Tab-separated table of C-alpha atoms and ligand atoms in Angstrom:
chain	number	residue	atom	x	y	z
A	1	MET	CA	-6.083	29.139	67.548
A	2	ASN	CA	-5.150	29.380	71.185
A	3	ASN	CA	-3.733	27.077	73.822
A	4	ARG	CA	-6.578	27.355	76.325
A	5	ILE	CA	-7.577	24.261	78.288
A	6	HIS	CA	-11.013	23.165	79.481
A	7	ASN	CA	-11.051	25.023	82.766
A	8	PHE	CA	-13.610	23.835	85.332
A	9	SER	CA	-11.995	25.611	88.302
A	10	ALA	CA	-14.232	26.836	91.121
A	11	GLY	CA	-12.619	30.252	91.383
A	12	PRO	CA	-10.667	32.067	90.249
A	13	SER	CA	-12.091	30.506	87.148
A	14	THR	CA	-12.087	30.783	83.406
A	15	LEU	CA	-12.961	34.047	81.684
A	16	PRO	CA	-14.386	34.262	78.165
A	17	THR	CA	-11.460	33.755	75.786
A	18	SER	CA	-12.494	36.797	73.743
A	19	VAL	CA	-12.261	38.918	76.910
A	20	VAL	CA	-8.793	37.644	77.772
A	21	GLN	CA	-7.743	38.310	74.183
A	22	GLU	CA	-9.102	41.849	74.311
A	23	MET	CA	-7.194	42.469	77.542
A	24	GLN	CA	-4.069	41.061	75.905
A	25	GLU	CA	-4.465	43.300	72.868
A	26	ASN	CA	-4.785	46.331	75.116
A	27	LEU	CA	-2.146	45.343	77.625
A	28	LEU	CA	0.679	47.505	76.332
A	29	SER	CA	-1.433	50.393	75.185
A	30	TYR	CA	-5.077	50.764	76.159
A	31	GLN	CA	-6.921	52.541	73.348
A	32	GLY	CA	-3.721	54.133	72.071
A	33	SER	CA	-2.924	55.706	75.444
A	34	GLY	CA	0.533	54.110	75.591
A	35	MET	CA	-0.207	52.441	78.935
A	36	SER	CA	-2.202	49.523	80.257
A	37	VAL	CA	-5.239	49.902	82.488
A	38	MET	CA	-2.984	48.730	85.350
A	39	GLU	CA	-0.761	51.735	84.842
A	40	MET	CA	-3.191	54.604	84.533
A	41	SER	CA	-4.683	56.984	87.077
A	42	HIS	CA	-7.941	55.804	88.570
A	43	ARG	CA	-9.101	59.438	88.430
A	44	GLY	CA	-8.317	59.913	84.742
A	45	ASP	CA	-10.985	60.011	82.032
A	46	LEU	CA	-10.067	56.624	80.606
A	47	PHE	CA	-10.577	54.743	83.866
A	48	MET	CA	-13.645	56.795	84.799
A	49	GLU	CA	-15.220	55.580	81.559
A	50	ILE	CA	-14.292	51.976	82.394
A	51	ILE	CA	-15.810	51.979	85.884
A	52	GLU	CA	-18.914	53.747	84.597
A	53	GLU	CA	-19.288	51.156	81.855
A	54	ALA	CA	-18.969	48.282	84.370
A	55	ARG	CA	-21.604	49.883	86.617
A	56	THR	CA	-23.977	50.681	83.759
A	57	ARG	CA	-23.775	47.227	82.248
A	58	ILE	CA	-24.455	45.535	85.616
A	59	ARG	CA	-27.423	47.883	86.064
A	60	ARG	CA	-28.775	47.006	82.622
A	61	LEU	CA	-28.188	43.265	82.954
A	62	TYR	CA	-30.153	43.124	86.205
A	63	GLY	CA	-32.641	45.811	85.126
A	64	LEU	CA	-31.871	47.815	88.265
A	65	SER	CA	-33.995	50.821	89.098
A	66	ASP	CA	-32.593	54.029	90.598
A	67	ALA	CA	-33.361	52.545	93.994
A	68	TYR	CA	-30.111	50.560	93.790
A	69	ASP	CA	-26.439	51.493	93.802
A	70	VAL	CA	-23.700	49.351	92.271
A	71	LEU	CA	-20.502	49.389	94.341
A	72	PHE	CA	-17.029	47.919	94.043
A	73	VAL	CA	-15.643	46.959	97.441
A	74	HIS	CA	-12.207	45.509	98.181
A	75	GLY	CA	-11.841	42.446	100.371
A	76	GLY	CA	-13.911	40.008	98.370
A	77	ALA	CA	-17.104	38.410	99.580
A	78	SER	CA	-15.524	37.541	102.922
A	79	LEU	CA	-15.267	41.190	103.928
A	80	GLN	CA	-18.972	41.605	103.158
A	81	PHE	CA	-19.680	38.835	105.697
A	82	ALA	CA	-18.330	41.264	108.324
A	83	MET	CA	-19.552	44.548	106.808
A	84	VAL	CA	-23.177	43.422	106.461
A	85	PRO	CA	-23.807	43.075	110.232
A	86	MET	CA	-21.601	46.086	110.989
A	87	ASN	CA	-23.686	48.282	108.677
A	88	PHE	CA	-27.167	46.842	108.975
A	89	ILE	CA	-27.721	45.262	112.404
A	90	GLY	CA	-28.067	47.947	115.087
A	91	GLU	CA	-28.243	47.771	118.896
A	92	GLY	CA	-31.019	45.460	119.981
A	93	GLU	CA	-31.761	44.397	116.378
A	94	SER	CA	-31.216	41.049	114.763
A	95	ALA	CA	-31.118	39.337	111.381
A	96	ASP	CA	-32.166	35.873	110.216
A	97	TYR	CA	-29.560	33.718	108.484
A	98	ILE	CA	-30.054	30.457	106.593
A	99	GLU	CA	-27.140	28.052	106.804
A	100	THR	CA	-26.522	26.058	103.633
A	101	GLY	CA	-22.789	25.339	103.738
A	102	THR	CA	-19.306	26.609	104.503
A	103	TRP	CA	-19.711	30.145	103.177
A	104	SER	CA	-22.995	30.792	104.955
A	105	THR	CA	-21.478	29.416	108.158
A	106	LYS	CA	-18.632	31.887	107.762
A	107	ALA	CA	-21.121	34.717	107.245
A	108	ILE	CA	-22.894	33.726	110.480
A	109	THR	CA	-19.582	33.562	112.359
A	110	GLU	CA	-18.831	37.167	111.408
A	111	VAL	CA	-22.128	38.332	112.941
A	112	ARG	CA	-21.369	36.459	116.162
A	113	ILE	CA	-17.842	37.878	116.389
A	114	GLN	CA	-19.429	41.331	116.536
A	115	ASN	CA	-21.950	40.259	119.168
A	116	LYS	CA	-24.795	41.311	116.889
A	117	GLY	CA	-28.211	39.674	116.951
A	118	VAL	CA	-28.466	36.653	114.659
A	119	ARG	CA	-30.944	33.809	114.411
A	120	VAL	CA	-30.150	30.789	112.291
A	121	VAL	CA	-33.665	30.073	111.050
A	122	ALA	CA	-32.850	26.958	109.044
A	123	SER	CA	-29.834	24.809	108.332
A	124	SER	CA	-29.114	21.893	106.035
A	125	GLY	CA	-26.196	20.893	108.255
A	126	ASP	CA	-28.107	17.815	109.449
A	127	ARG	CA	-27.479	16.177	106.057
A	128	GLU	CA	-24.069	17.590	105.230
A	129	PHE	CA	-25.492	20.599	103.379
A	130	THR	CA	-26.675	18.446	100.492
A	131	TYR	CA	-29.999	20.269	100.152
A	132	ILE	CA	-31.709	23.657	100.447
A	133	PRO	CA	-34.036	23.902	103.473
A	134	GLU	CA	-37.748	24.409	102.876
A	135	ALA	CA	-39.062	25.209	106.349
A	136	PHE	CA	-38.034	28.415	108.097
A	137	ASP	CA	-38.867	30.101	111.322
A	138	PHE	CA	-38.495	33.731	110.206
A	139	SER	CA	-38.909	36.605	112.612
A	140	PRO	CA	-41.024	39.529	111.304
A	141	GLU	CA	-38.687	41.854	113.214
A	142	ALA	CA	-35.561	40.656	111.406
A	143	ARG	CA	-33.676	43.457	109.652
A	144	PHE	CA	-32.993	41.121	106.757
A	145	VAL	CA	-32.768	37.447	105.839
A	146	HIS	CA	-29.354	36.319	104.636
A	147	ILE	CA	-28.966	33.485	102.119
A	148	THR	CA	-26.152	32.075	99.986
A	149	THR	CA	-27.801	31.632	96.614
A	150	ASN	CA	-25.268	29.093	95.344
A	151	ASN	CA	-23.183	26.845	97.544
A	152	THR	CA	-19.935	26.466	95.668
A	153	ILE	CA	-18.518	23.632	97.775
A	154	ARG	CA	-21.617	21.446	98.203
A	155	GLY	CA	-23.125	22.066	94.776
A	156	THR	CA	-26.557	23.273	95.847
A	157	GLN	CA	-28.460	26.356	94.678
A	158	TRP	CA	-31.657	28.168	95.573
A	159	HIS	CA	-34.009	27.754	92.600
A	160	ALA	CA	-36.802	29.754	94.242
A	161	LEU	CA	-36.336	32.461	96.845
A	162	PRO	CA	-37.695	31.837	100.352
A	163	GLU	CA	-40.945	33.650	101.200
A	164	THR	CA	-39.951	36.164	103.884
A	165	ASP	CA	-43.160	38.130	104.358
A	166	GLY	CA	-41.745	41.431	103.203
A	167	VAL	CA	-38.417	41.169	105.050
A	168	PRO	CA	-35.686	42.013	102.506
A	169	LEU	CA	-33.108	39.435	101.509
A	170	ILE	CA	-29.369	39.939	101.555
A	171	ALA	CA	-27.608	37.376	99.402
A	172	ASP	CA	-24.090	36.161	98.910
A	173	MET	CA	-24.203	35.457	95.163
A	174	SER	CA	-20.475	34.937	94.729
A	175	SER	CA	-20.816	31.822	92.630
A	176	ASP	CA	-23.969	32.541	90.646
A	177	ILE	CA	-23.974	36.305	90.226
A	178	LEU	CA	-24.967	37.342	86.681
A	179	SER	CA	-25.788	33.732	85.780
A	180	ARG	CA	-29.573	34.229	85.636
A	181	PRO	CA	-32.116	37.020	86.080
A	182	VAL	CA	-33.210	37.697	89.665
A	183	ASP	CA	-36.201	39.435	91.157
A	184	MET	CA	-34.280	42.408	92.540
A	185	ASP	CA	-37.325	43.747	94.390
A	186	ARG	CA	-36.808	41.016	96.956
A	187	PHE	CA	-33.284	42.118	97.807
A	188	GLY	CA	-31.865	44.818	100.044
A	189	MET	CA	-28.400	43.851	98.924
A	190	ILE	CA	-26.572	41.275	96.861
A	191	TYR	CA	-22.843	40.766	96.751
A	192	GLY	CA	-20.258	38.547	95.167
A	193	GLY	CA	-16.526	38.249	94.741
A	194	ALA	CA	-15.543	38.964	91.144
A	195	GLN	CA	-13.450	35.874	90.606
A	196	LYS	CA	-16.040	33.374	89.428
A	197	ASN	CA	-18.495	34.943	87.014
A	198	MET	CA	-17.088	38.436	86.556
A	199	GLY	CA	-13.309	38.793	86.410
A	200	PRO	CA	-10.095	38.294	88.361
A	201	SER	CA	-10.099	38.429	92.170
A	202	GLY	CA	-9.589	41.762	93.910
A	203	THR	CA	-13.026	43.288	94.235
A	204	ALA	CA	-16.530	42.394	95.231
A	205	VAL	CA	-19.565	43.742	93.430
A	206	VAL	CA	-22.226	44.983	95.832
A	207	ILE	CA	-25.722	45.979	94.727
A	208	LEU	CA	-27.322	47.951	97.518
A	209	ARG	CA	-30.812	49.349	97.894
A	210	LYS	CA	-30.708	53.031	98.792
A	211	ASP	CA	-32.998	52.765	101.820
A	212	PHE	CA	-30.460	50.396	103.376
A	213	VAL	CA	-27.878	53.186	103.269
A	214	GLU	CA	-30.035	55.243	105.644
A	215	ARG	CA	-29.654	52.551	108.309
A	216	ILE	CA	-25.856	52.680	108.360
A	217	PRO	CA	-24.484	54.085	111.634
A	218	GLN	CA	-22.244	57.154	111.344
A	219	ALA	CA	-19.549	55.803	113.656
A	220	LEU	CA	-17.965	53.208	111.429
A	221	PRO	CA	-14.411	53.153	110.093
A	222	THR	CA	-14.535	54.910	106.734
A	223	MET	CA	-13.611	51.946	104.558
A	224	LEU	CA	-15.990	49.633	106.423
A	225	SER	CA	-19.051	51.772	105.811
A	226	TYR	CA	-21.056	51.167	102.639
A	227	ARG	CA	-22.012	54.837	102.821
A	228	THR	CA	-18.455	55.741	101.823
A	229	TYR	CA	-18.698	53.611	98.676
A	230	VAL	CA	-22.076	55.120	97.790
A	231	GLU	CA	-21.050	58.738	98.389
A	232	LYS	CA	-17.642	58.420	96.727
A	233	GLU	CA	-18.863	56.160	93.907
A	234	SER	CA	-16.425	53.426	95.002
A	235	MET	CA	-13.516	55.848	94.595
A	236	PHE	CA	-12.758	56.902	98.182
A	237	ASN	CA	-9.396	55.238	97.691
A	238	THR	CA	-7.837	53.489	94.704
A	239	PRO	CA	-10.274	50.835	93.504
A	240	ALA	CA	-9.175	47.489	92.028
A	241	THR	CA	-8.739	49.001	88.589
A	242	PHE	CA	-7.801	45.963	86.529
A	243	PRO	CA	-10.516	43.660	87.950
A	244	ILE	CA	-13.078	46.425	87.328
A	245	TYR	CA	-11.800	46.722	83.742
A	246	ALA	CA	-12.266	42.956	83.349
A	247	ILE	CA	-15.798	43.235	84.764
A	248	SER	CA	-16.606	45.907	82.173
A	249	LEU	CA	-15.501	43.516	79.409
A	250	VAL	CA	-17.227	40.445	80.864
A	251	THR	CA	-20.504	42.332	81.273
A	252	LYS	CA	-20.169	43.615	77.689
A	253	TRP	CA	-19.682	39.999	76.577
A	254	LEU	CA	-22.751	39.015	78.596
A	255	GLU	CA	-24.870	41.678	76.940
A	256	GLU	CA	-23.534	41.683	73.406
A	257	THR	CA	-22.342	38.120	72.804
A	258	MET	CA	-24.515	36.031	75.107
A	259	GLY	CA	-27.621	38.222	74.825
A	260	GLY	CA	-28.296	39.017	78.488
A	261	LEU	CA	-29.092	37.054	81.610
A	262	ALA	CA	-32.162	35.129	80.407
A	263	ALA	CA	-30.206	33.847	77.404
A	264	MET	CA	-27.212	33.105	79.636
A	265	GLU	CA	-29.423	31.135	81.999
A	266	ALA	CA	-30.740	29.040	79.110
A	267	VAL	CA	-27.166	28.123	78.138
A	268	ASN	CA	-26.285	27.411	81.770
A	269	ARG	CA	-29.307	25.128	82.097
A	270	ARG	CA	-28.330	23.213	78.954
A	271	LYS	CA	-24.746	22.765	80.158
A	272	ALA	CA	-25.879	21.565	83.595
A	273	SER	CA	-28.459	19.168	82.203
A	274	LYS	CA	-25.862	17.559	79.908
A	275	LEU	CA	-23.426	17.105	82.776
A	276	TYR	CA	-25.977	15.800	85.276
A	277	GLY	CA	-27.298	13.558	82.509
A	278	VAL	CA	-23.922	11.812	82.348
A	279	ILE	CA	-23.704	11.618	86.145
A	280	ASP	CA	-27.197	10.102	86.446
A	281	GLU	CA	-26.878	7.569	83.641
A	282	ASP	CA	-26.076	4.759	86.049
A	283	ASP	CA	-24.438	4.365	89.453
A	284	PHE	CA	-20.831	4.719	88.279
A	285	TYR	CA	-20.980	8.430	89.151
A	286	GLU	CA	-23.008	9.726	92.093
A	287	GLY	CA	-24.267	13.310	92.349
A	288	THR	CA	-23.778	14.541	95.922
A	289	ALA	CA	-26.558	17.152	96.094
A	290	GLU	CA	-30.271	16.412	96.146
A	291	LYS	CA	-31.581	16.528	92.606
A	292	ASN	CA	-34.077	19.359	93.066
A	293	ASP	CA	-31.466	21.590	94.663
A	294	ARG	CA	-28.573	20.918	92.320
A	295	SER	CA	-26.465	23.868	91.310
A	296	LEU	CA	-26.327	25.055	87.713
A	297	MET	CA	-22.832	26.404	88.474
A	298	ASN	CA	-20.989	23.744	90.474
A	299	ALA	CA	-21.760	20.091	89.754
A	300	THR	CA	-20.446	18.016	92.678
A	301	PHE	CA	-20.150	14.271	92.267
A	302	ARG	CA	-18.279	11.191	93.377
A	303	LEU	CA	-17.283	7.870	91.899
A	304	ARG	CA	-19.002	4.887	93.479
A	305	GLN	CA	-15.551	3.292	93.453
A	306	ARG	CA	-13.934	5.974	95.611
A	307	GLU	CA	-10.434	4.644	94.932
A	308	LEU	CA	-10.847	5.690	91.299
A	309	GLU	CA	-11.281	9.387	92.143
A	310	PRO	CA	-7.531	10.213	92.163
A	311	VAL	CA	-7.238	8.311	88.871
A	312	PHE	CA	-10.059	10.416	87.420
A	313	VAL	CA	-8.369	13.623	88.564
A	314	LYS	CA	-4.970	12.578	87.195
A	315	GLN	CA	-6.325	11.450	83.838
A	316	SER	CA	-8.480	14.553	83.510
A	317	LEU	CA	-5.408	16.739	83.966
A	318	GLU	CA	-3.541	14.705	81.350
A	319	ALA	CA	-6.503	15.036	78.982
A	320	GLY	CA	-6.453	18.840	79.203
A	321	PHE	CA	-8.975	19.642	81.929
A	322	ALA	CA	-8.361	21.801	84.994
A	323	GLY	CA	-10.119	22.119	88.321
A	324	LEU	CA	-12.121	18.878	88.583
A	325	LYS	CA	-10.979	17.937	92.079
A	326	GLY	CA	-13.590	18.623	94.770
A	327	HIS	CA	-13.008	21.206	97.504
A	328	LYS	CA	-10.465	19.936	100.015
A	329	SER	CA	-13.008	20.046	102.858
A	330	VAL	CA	-15.381	17.553	101.186
A	331	GLY	CA	-13.283	15.624	98.673
A	332	GLY	CA	-14.856	14.012	95.631
A	333	LEU	CA	-15.123	15.768	92.298
A	334	ARG	CA	-16.574	19.049	91.122
A	335	ALA	CA	-17.026	20.651	87.737
A	336	SER	CA	-17.646	24.375	87.950
A	337	ILE	CA	-19.552	25.443	84.878
A	338	TYR	CA	-19.756	29.183	85.293
A	339	ASN	CA	-20.956	31.498	82.519
A	340	ALA	CA	-17.622	31.527	80.703
A	341	VAL	CA	-17.279	27.733	80.522
A	342	SER	CA	-18.431	27.023	76.991
A	343	GLU	CA	-20.998	24.420	76.087
A	344	ALA	CA	-18.304	22.893	73.857
A	345	SER	CA	-16.051	22.394	76.912
A	346	VAL	CA	-18.929	20.729	78.760
A	347	ASP	CA	-19.476	18.414	75.765
A	348	VAL	CA	-15.800	17.424	75.826
A	349	LEU	CA	-16.002	16.772	79.575
A	350	CYS	CA	-19.134	14.630	79.116
A	351	ASP	CA	-17.288	12.576	76.465
A	352	PHE	CA	-14.302	12.168	78.800
A	353	MET	CA	-16.581	11.031	81.643
A	354	ASP	CA	-18.381	8.552	79.364
A	355	ALA	CA	-15.080	7.119	78.181
A	356	PHE	CA	-13.744	6.915	81.752
A	357	ARG	CA	-16.866	5.010	82.781
A	358	ARG	CA	-16.587	2.560	79.888
A	359	LYS	CA	-12.960	1.886	80.760
A	360	HIS	CA	-13.394	1.416	84.504
A	361	ARG	CA	-16.852	-0.060	84.910
B	401	PLP	C1	-20.411	31.386	97.900
B	401	PLP	C2	-19.096	31.983	98.279
B	401	PLP	N1	-19.067	33.016	99.159
B	401	PLP	C3	-17.916	33.595	99.528
B	401	PLP	C4	-16.700	33.161	99.035
B	401	PLP	C5	-15.447	33.848	99.486
B	401	PLP	O1	-15.114	34.761	98.523
B	401	PLP	P1	-13.847	35.728	98.653
B	401	PLP	O2	-12.654	34.869	98.412
B	401	PLP	O3	-14.111	36.744	97.577
B	401	PLP	O4	-13.852	36.320	100.002
B	401	PLP	C6	-16.676	32.113	98.108
B	401	PLP	C7	-15.394	31.651	97.543
B	401	PLP	O5	-15.275	30.639	96.925
B	401	PLP	C8	-17.894	31.518	97.735
B	401	PLP	O6	-17.920	30.501	96.856
């Protein structure tokens, strides 16, 4: 028995209950050490094992070859928006960016702030970022193509990667990292804040191809150079120890309880299809993203009777749900169904939405 609610928050978001319980059991004394992970040296054997386990499990889950490094970088995904151009776009070079919503726009802004070369080769801004573009005007000279694989606010997701003619992709995967297998060969780098699919906020996970490290200029501030994280194994300074501990447990849960990323994706697909099934049943609810581009992680929707949306939010809170209000910039409703949101919670939400419809139709 526990007093957990059905948590559909967009991030920070729910963690697997078994993981939270394991952290609770070890909070006073991690493995008989008499201290919690928060209280121990990041250079001691116990923490070194934890960070190694987190790295190894991410490597195994994605099937990474030796060509990739797994890094833990402070500053969340937003710092990577700035570090990516700083590290990988040199004098006279440029990168292609695809704009699919708020977070990709922010990534583009960070390139412009640094006066680095950037071309926005496609944007879905013409229709309020409700779809994933299909036509691009890539440059063969681009250092990389940047995409946001899942658009947390607008509820769209790339279901197939854009064809870039050999130019490597860099992807912000903050809201769908570790939710499905990916073809890593296409990527020079992927990154994501921990706080949706991996653990509490406080670190970003960066998976970086080794040949990208060679491009990094020497004259960068130490903490803003990915080379530092590679050479010092993410331990140049004190890493975010507790979030990394949580990542080690979440990735263990992914491997040992859920059965890996292909199995996790199958569950995620089932959850999403149940939820979109309820949304699409008639015109009481309206999905906001184009059907083919709908996210498996963040289902965004509205009520045809807009005035009922605050009622929906209020009653959902009373019924034991959290996080169903849409992002403040777009309004409406959103159910984030990340890896750790159980299928049982989605079933309960579907029942609540059915009942709400029957009552208010
Ligand atoms: C797709 C995406 N990218 C970036 C961010 C920003 O992440 P952080 O808060 O780790 O900087 C978010 C946060 O919600 C996000 O959803």
